[in-house]
Amino acid sequence: MSDIKLTATLRTDFGKGAARRTRREGLIPAVLYGHGTDPLHVSLPGHETFLALKHSNALFSIDVEGDEKLAIVRDVQRDPVRQVIEHVDLLLVNKGEKVSVEVNIVVIGEPAPATMHVVERQTLEIAADATDLPESLEVDITGLEAGAVVRAQDVTLPAGAELLTDPESDIVLVSEVRTEAAAETTED
């Protein structure tokens, strides 16, 4: 995924009131931290940040008053009612550095006829190069029969990525669809 470029300005005011003023100006309060450096409190452009956060595990290239920094999102705080972004925590990373992230699982395909699938786990934790983080991982269940189980170790990871989730964790279970008629005959 390509870098998402944002321009940030340093914040000198802190606290609830200052954060509210920042949000009223159409900006989002954020903090950049990592690598043993002091945290940088910045303001990010609201609309551009909102659009950028639609990409999970995106790599941000943040210009803080002329100083270019690479970062990934560690936490996003949203208003529980209005769902607007209230604050963003960004972790500083270096090119070539491995970071651990949660990656969404996308199930593709259909299992065999007269079966259904249940997704047991929505994400996997992996360690991968900060500049090559996947947005999602695909799990293909095409043609799987009843009783089939897809485990974390069965998911294809990108080159250079390492699975941190327990390899025996169930991701997708395929089971037989029970109709009412079949349920009645087994009860007799």
XYZ file of C-alpha atoms in Angstrom:
188
model
C 0.000 0.000 0.000
C 1.301 3.487 -0.814
C 1.964 6.117 1.814
C -0.883 8.376 2.825
C 0.535 11.869 3.121
C -0.777 14.212 5.816
C 0.468 17.581 7.008
C 0.404 18.050 10.776
C 0.884 21.095 12.973
C 2.321 20.944 16.477
C -0.120 21.571 19.337
C 0.857 23.587 22.371
C -2.531 23.543 24.131
C -3.506 20.352 25.949
C -6.586 19.102 27.754
C -10.257 18.682 27.036
C -10.945 22.327 26.181
C -7.996 22.583 23.811
C -8.993 19.333 22.086
C -12.536 20.631 21.618
C -11.233 23.873 20.097
C -9.016 21.858 17.757
C -11.954 19.710 16.615
C -14.137 22.812 16.152
C -11.511 24.114 13.693
C -11.945 20.948 11.605
C -8.733 19.357 12.874
C -8.167 16.110 14.762
C -5.898 15.998 17.826
C -3.267 13.268 17.558
C -0.089 12.067 19.223
C 3.010 10.607 17.530
C 5.156 8.354 19.726
C 7.675 5.537 19.552
C 11.389 4.703 19.281
C 12.140 6.224 22.677
C 11.332 9.755 21.532
C 9.177 12.244 23.376
C 5.554 12.173 22.201
C 4.652 14.821 19.636
C 1.190 16.322 20.081
C -0.112 17.370 16.681
C -3.276 18.374 14.848
C -4.195 16.536 11.646
C -6.528 17.778 8.887
C -9.964 16.365 9.717
C -11.367 15.312 6.350
C -8.121 13.881 4.953
C -7.514 11.916 8.171
C -11.075 10.557 8.155
C -10.628 9.316 4.570
C -7.183 7.854 5.321
C -8.490 5.877 8.308
C -10.837 3.947 6.018
C -7.760 1.902 5.014
C -6.804 -0.496 7.785
C -3.085 -0.776 8.554
C -2.292 2.213 6.352
C 1.205 3.680 6.444
C 1.106 7.428 7.052
C 3.781 9.829 5.882
C 3.314 12.783 8.224
C 4.954 16.148 7.625
C 5.403 17.846 11.011
C 6.618 21.349 10.205
C 9.023 20.144 7.511
C 10.109 16.946 9.292
C 8.818 13.827 7.472
C 7.848 10.885 9.735
C 6.419 7.429 8.979
C 3.687 6.140 11.294
C 0.895 3.601 11.573
C -2.358 3.990 13.501
C -2.279 2.400 16.955
C -5.622 3.682 18.273
C -8.580 5.778 17.112
C -10.983 7.269 19.640
C -14.466 8.051 18.344
C -17.470 9.766 19.843
C -19.854 6.913 20.777
C -22.940 8.745 19.524
C -21.823 10.805 16.526
C -18.974 8.443 15.477
C -16.681 11.395 14.699
C -12.975 10.922 15.307
C -11.917 12.525 18.588
C -8.242 11.512 18.797
C -5.674 9.398 16.940
C -2.585 7.654 18.358
C 0.153 7.131 15.771
C 3.164 4.853 16.260
C 6.403 5.982 14.613
C 8.009 3.299 12.420
C 11.090 2.968 10.240
C 11.337 1.434 6.785
C 12.248 -2.232 7.144
C 11.042 -2.408 10.752
C 8.679 -5.258 11.682
C 5.545 -4.241 13.558
C 2.701 -6.328 14.952
C -0.786 -5.511 13.691
C -4.276 -7.017 13.655
C -5.351 -7.788 10.075
C -8.990 -8.347 9.061
C -9.949 -11.708 7.570
C -12.116 -11.740 4.432
C -13.891 -15.012 3.614
C -14.319 -15.641 -0.123
C -16.115 -18.403 -2.005
C -18.963 -20.717 -1.061
C -18.679 -24.066 0.736
C -20.171 -27.277 -0.718
C -23.967 -27.437 -1.179
C -26.050 -28.118 1.947
C -23.343 -26.646 4.178
C -22.852 -23.344 5.933
C -19.813 -21.617 7.354
C -19.252 -19.831 10.646
C -16.489 -17.263 11.033
C -14.931 -17.866 14.451
C -12.269 -15.168 14.275
C -12.419 -11.812 12.443
C -8.725 -10.853 12.682
C -5.247 -12.353 12.857
C -2.246 -10.794 14.539
C 0.833 -10.787 12.340
C 4.300 -9.232 12.367
C 5.221 -7.676 9.028
C 7.376 -4.962 7.508
C 5.867 -1.569 8.372
C 5.990 -0.508 4.720
C 4.217 -3.662 3.483
C 1.226 -4.200 5.791
C -1.789 -5.939 4.223
C -5.249 -4.378 4.555
C -6.820 -7.832 4.840
C -6.127 -11.552 4.481
C -8.306 -13.760 2.280
C -9.570 -17.185 3.309
C -11.008 -19.214 0.407
C -13.677 -21.726 1.460
C -14.768 -22.727 -2.048
C -16.051 -26.301 -2.066
C -15.185 -27.148 1.552
C -17.253 -30.039 2.904
C -19.067 -30.287 6.262
C -16.605 -30.741 9.110
C -13.833 -28.736 7.434
C -11.947 -26.296 9.638
C -9.684 -23.487 8.452
C -7.090 -22.655 11.108
C -4.788 -19.659 11.447
C -1.856 -21.729 10.179
C -3.791 -22.394 6.927
C -4.070 -18.696 6.010
C -1.618 -17.541 3.343
C 0.456 -14.649 4.682
C 2.296 -12.072 2.573
C 6.013 -12.635 1.977
C 8.056 -11.774 5.063
C 5.063 -11.803 7.434
C 4.987 -13.931 10.575
C 1.864 -15.279 12.302
C 1.600 -14.166 15.954
C -1.872 -15.605 16.624
C -1.999 -19.192 17.912
C -1.625 -21.337 14.742
C -4.288 -23.759 16.039
C -6.953 -21.016 16.336
C -10.073 -21.803 14.327
C -10.881 -19.183 11.695
C -13.780 -20.725 9.740
C -15.883 -23.813 10.519
C -17.977 -25.524 7.845
C -20.982 -27.524 9.049
C -23.970 -29.318 7.597
C -27.204 -27.366 7.253
C -29.916 -29.039 9.295
C -33.426 -28.677 7.967
C -36.492 -29.092 10.170
C -37.319 -32.465 8.571
C -33.808 -33.761 9.252
C -33.961 -32.491 12.827
C -37.257 -34.343 13.445
C -35.910 -37.664 12.114
C -32.851 -37.483 14.380
C -35.045 -36.770 17.409
C -37.173 -39.923 16.844
